[in-house]
Short mmCIF file of C-alpha atoms in Angstrom, two decimals:
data_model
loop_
_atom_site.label_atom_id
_atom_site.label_comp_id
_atom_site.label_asym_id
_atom_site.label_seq_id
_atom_site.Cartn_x
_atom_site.Cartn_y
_atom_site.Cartn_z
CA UNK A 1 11.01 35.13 -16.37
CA UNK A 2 12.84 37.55 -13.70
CA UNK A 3 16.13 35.23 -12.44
CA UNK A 4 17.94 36.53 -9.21
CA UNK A 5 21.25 35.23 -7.84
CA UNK A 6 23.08 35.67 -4.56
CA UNK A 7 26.34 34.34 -3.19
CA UNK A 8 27.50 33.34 0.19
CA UNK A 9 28.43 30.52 2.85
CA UNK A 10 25.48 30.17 4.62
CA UNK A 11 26.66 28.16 7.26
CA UNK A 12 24.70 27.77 10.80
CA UNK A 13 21.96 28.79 8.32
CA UNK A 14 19.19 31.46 10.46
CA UNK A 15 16.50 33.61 10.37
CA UNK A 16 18.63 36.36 8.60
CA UNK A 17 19.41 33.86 5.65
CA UNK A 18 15.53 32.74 5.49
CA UNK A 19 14.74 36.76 5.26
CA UNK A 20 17.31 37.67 3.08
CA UNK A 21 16.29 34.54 0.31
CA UNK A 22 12.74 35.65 0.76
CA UNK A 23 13.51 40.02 -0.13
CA UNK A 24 15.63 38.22 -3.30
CA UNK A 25 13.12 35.98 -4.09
CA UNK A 26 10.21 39.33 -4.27
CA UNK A 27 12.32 40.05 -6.74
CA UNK A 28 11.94 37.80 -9.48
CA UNK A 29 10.39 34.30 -9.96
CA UNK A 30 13.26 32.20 -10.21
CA UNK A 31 16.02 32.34 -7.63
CA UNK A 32 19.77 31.40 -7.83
CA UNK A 33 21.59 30.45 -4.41
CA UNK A 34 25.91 30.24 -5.01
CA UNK A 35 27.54 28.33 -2.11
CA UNK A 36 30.72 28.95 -1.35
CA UNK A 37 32.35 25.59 -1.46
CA UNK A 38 34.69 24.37 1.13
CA UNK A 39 37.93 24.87 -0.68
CA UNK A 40 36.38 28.52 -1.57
CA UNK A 41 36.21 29.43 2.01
CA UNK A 42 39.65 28.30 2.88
CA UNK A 43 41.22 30.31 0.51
CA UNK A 44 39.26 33.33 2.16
CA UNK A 45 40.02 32.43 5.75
CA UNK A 46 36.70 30.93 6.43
CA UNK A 47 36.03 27.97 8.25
CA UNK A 48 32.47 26.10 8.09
CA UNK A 49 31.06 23.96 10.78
CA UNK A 50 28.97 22.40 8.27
CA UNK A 51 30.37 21.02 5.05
CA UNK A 52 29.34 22.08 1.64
CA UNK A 53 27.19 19.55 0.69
CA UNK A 54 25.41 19.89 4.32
CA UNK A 55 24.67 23.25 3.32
CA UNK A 56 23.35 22.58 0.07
CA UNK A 57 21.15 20.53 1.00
CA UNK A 58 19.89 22.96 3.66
CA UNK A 59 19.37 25.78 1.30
CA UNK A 60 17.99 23.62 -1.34
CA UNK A 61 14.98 23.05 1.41
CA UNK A 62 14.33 26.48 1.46
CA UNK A 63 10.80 27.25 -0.33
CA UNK A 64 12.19 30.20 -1.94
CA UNK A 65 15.02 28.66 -3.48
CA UNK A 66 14.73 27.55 -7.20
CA UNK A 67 18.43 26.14 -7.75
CA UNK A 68 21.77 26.01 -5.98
CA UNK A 69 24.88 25.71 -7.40
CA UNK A 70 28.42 26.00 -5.79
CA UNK A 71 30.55 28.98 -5.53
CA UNK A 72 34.30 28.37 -6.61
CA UNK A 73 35.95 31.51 -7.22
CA UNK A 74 35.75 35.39 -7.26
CA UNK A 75 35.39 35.63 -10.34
CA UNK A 76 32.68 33.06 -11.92
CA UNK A 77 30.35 35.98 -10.90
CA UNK A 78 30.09 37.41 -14.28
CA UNK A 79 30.07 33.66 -15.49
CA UNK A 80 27.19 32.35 -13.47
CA UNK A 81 24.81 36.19 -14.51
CA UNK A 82 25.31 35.51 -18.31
CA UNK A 83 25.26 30.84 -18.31
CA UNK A 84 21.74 31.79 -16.18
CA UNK A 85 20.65 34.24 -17.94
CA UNK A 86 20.70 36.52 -14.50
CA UNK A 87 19.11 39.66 -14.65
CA UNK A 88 19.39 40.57 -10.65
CA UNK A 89 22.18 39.93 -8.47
CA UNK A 90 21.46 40.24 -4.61
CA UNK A 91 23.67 40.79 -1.81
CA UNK A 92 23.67 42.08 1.93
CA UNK A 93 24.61 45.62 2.15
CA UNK A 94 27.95 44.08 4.16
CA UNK A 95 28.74 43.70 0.63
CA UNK A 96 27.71 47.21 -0.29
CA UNK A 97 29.63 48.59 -3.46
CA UNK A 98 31.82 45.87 -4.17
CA UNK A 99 29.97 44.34 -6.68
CA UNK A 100 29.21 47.31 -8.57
CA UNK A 101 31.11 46.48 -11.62
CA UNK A 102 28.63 44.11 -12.95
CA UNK A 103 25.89 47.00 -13.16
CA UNK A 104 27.00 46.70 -16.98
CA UNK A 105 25.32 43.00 -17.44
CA UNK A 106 22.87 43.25 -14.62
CA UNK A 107 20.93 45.30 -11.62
CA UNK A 108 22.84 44.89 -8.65
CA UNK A 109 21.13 45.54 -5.71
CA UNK A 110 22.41 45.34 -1.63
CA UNK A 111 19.94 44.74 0.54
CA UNK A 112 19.95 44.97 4.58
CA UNK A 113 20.86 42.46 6.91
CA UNK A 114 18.14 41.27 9.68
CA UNK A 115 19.77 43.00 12.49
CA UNK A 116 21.33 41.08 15.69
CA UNK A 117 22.13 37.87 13.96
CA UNK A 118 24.76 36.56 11.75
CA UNK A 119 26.73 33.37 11.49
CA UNK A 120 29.66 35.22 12.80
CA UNK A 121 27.65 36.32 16.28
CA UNK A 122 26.38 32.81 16.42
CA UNK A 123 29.95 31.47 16.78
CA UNK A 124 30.96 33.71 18.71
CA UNK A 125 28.18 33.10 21.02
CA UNK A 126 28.68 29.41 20.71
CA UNK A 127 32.41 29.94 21.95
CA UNK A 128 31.59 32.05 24.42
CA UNK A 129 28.61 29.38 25.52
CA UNK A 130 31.42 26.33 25.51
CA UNK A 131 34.17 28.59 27.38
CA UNK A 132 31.65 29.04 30.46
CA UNK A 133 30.72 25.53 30.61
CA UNK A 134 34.49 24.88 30.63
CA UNK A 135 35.10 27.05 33.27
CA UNK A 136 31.89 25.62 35.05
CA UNK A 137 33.18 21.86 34.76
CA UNK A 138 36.79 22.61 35.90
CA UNK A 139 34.56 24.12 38.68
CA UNK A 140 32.79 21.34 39.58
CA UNK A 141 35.41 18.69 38.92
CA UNK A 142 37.77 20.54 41.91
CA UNK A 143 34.85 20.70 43.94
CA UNK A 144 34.34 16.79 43.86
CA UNK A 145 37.80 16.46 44.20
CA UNK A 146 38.08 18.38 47.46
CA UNK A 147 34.93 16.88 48.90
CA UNK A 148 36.42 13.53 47.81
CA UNK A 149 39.65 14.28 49.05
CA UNK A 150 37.77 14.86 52.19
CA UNK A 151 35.52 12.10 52.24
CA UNK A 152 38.44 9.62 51.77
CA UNK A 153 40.62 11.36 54.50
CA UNK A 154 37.53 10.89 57.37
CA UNK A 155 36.65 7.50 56.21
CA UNK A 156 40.76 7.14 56.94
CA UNK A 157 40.73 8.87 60.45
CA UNK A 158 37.33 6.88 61.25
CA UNK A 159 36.56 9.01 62.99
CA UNK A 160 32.96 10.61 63.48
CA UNK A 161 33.12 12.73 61.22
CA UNK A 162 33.23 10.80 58.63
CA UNK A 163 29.30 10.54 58.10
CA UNK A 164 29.48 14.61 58.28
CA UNK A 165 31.70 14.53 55.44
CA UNK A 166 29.65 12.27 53.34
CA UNK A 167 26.61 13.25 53.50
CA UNK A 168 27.79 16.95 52.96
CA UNK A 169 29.48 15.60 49.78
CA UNK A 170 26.88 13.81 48.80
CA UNK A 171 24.17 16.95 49.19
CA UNK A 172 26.51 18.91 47.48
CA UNK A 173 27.02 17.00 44.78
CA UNK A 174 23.30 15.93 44.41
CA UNK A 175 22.81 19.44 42.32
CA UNK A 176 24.89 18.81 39.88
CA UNK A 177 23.73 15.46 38.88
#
């Protein structure tokens, strides 16, 4: 039996995890998936929105996935290829050449990553996504607030404007709700 392993976080797992799992898995008949664990990713300046276990549990429902096991170090690397008996270790070709040192207990190969997406562009996106709506809600909370602001001042003049000024707020505000 061919055995594969690959390392990573996989958080905000994607379509460019599900590819790369399948190209390892064409490999060999049994794959390996290493998790980085929590505490693994804060000491390299990583930050998860889903925990460890959450993303166990999503790999592990992956049909290409065989076994999952977590990812504490650097160096169990050369631990994990000769306790399961690994004969291929796969990696994205971000990772290209660093990894090169264990050609002397196994293949290594690097493969590509599925181009435009990656946890990091996700995030980003996601920032970017919750900035705007932000910006849009400061937006529409002034708004109100003038056309309140308004509202109450007519309502204190009585005068007849006052049922210009609300139903103007009130059409106004009818799009946003």
């Amino acid at each position: 039996m061919k055995k594969v392993i690959t390392y990573g976080t996989f958080d905000l797992f994607h379509i460019g995890h599900v590819r790369l799992l399948k190209r390892l898995k064409s490999y060999g008949d049994y794959l390996v998936v290493a998790i980085s664990t929590d505490e693994f990713n804060k000491l390299k300046g990583k930050e998860s929105f889903c925990s460890f276990e959450e993303r166990k549990e999503i790999v592990e429902a992956c049909k290409y996935v065989d076994e999952v096991i977590p990812e504490c170090n650097w160096e169990q690397k050369e631990l994990d290829i000769k306790k399961y008996n690994i004969d291929i270790l796969g990696m994205g070709n971000d990772w290209e050449g660093k990894f090169d040192s264990l050609k002397n207990i196994c293949e290594v190969i690097y493969l590509d990553r599925t181009e435009n997406i990656s946890t990091t562009k996700i995030k980003k996106n996601y920032l970017l996504l919750r900035r705007i709506k932000l910006k849009s809600l400061k937006f529409l909370l002034i708004t109100y607030s003038i056309l309140l602001n308004q509202f109450q001042r007519s309502i204190i003049n009585e005068s007849t404007k006052s049922n210009n000024v609300y139903w103007l707020w009130r059409h106004r505000l009818k799009c946003y709700f």
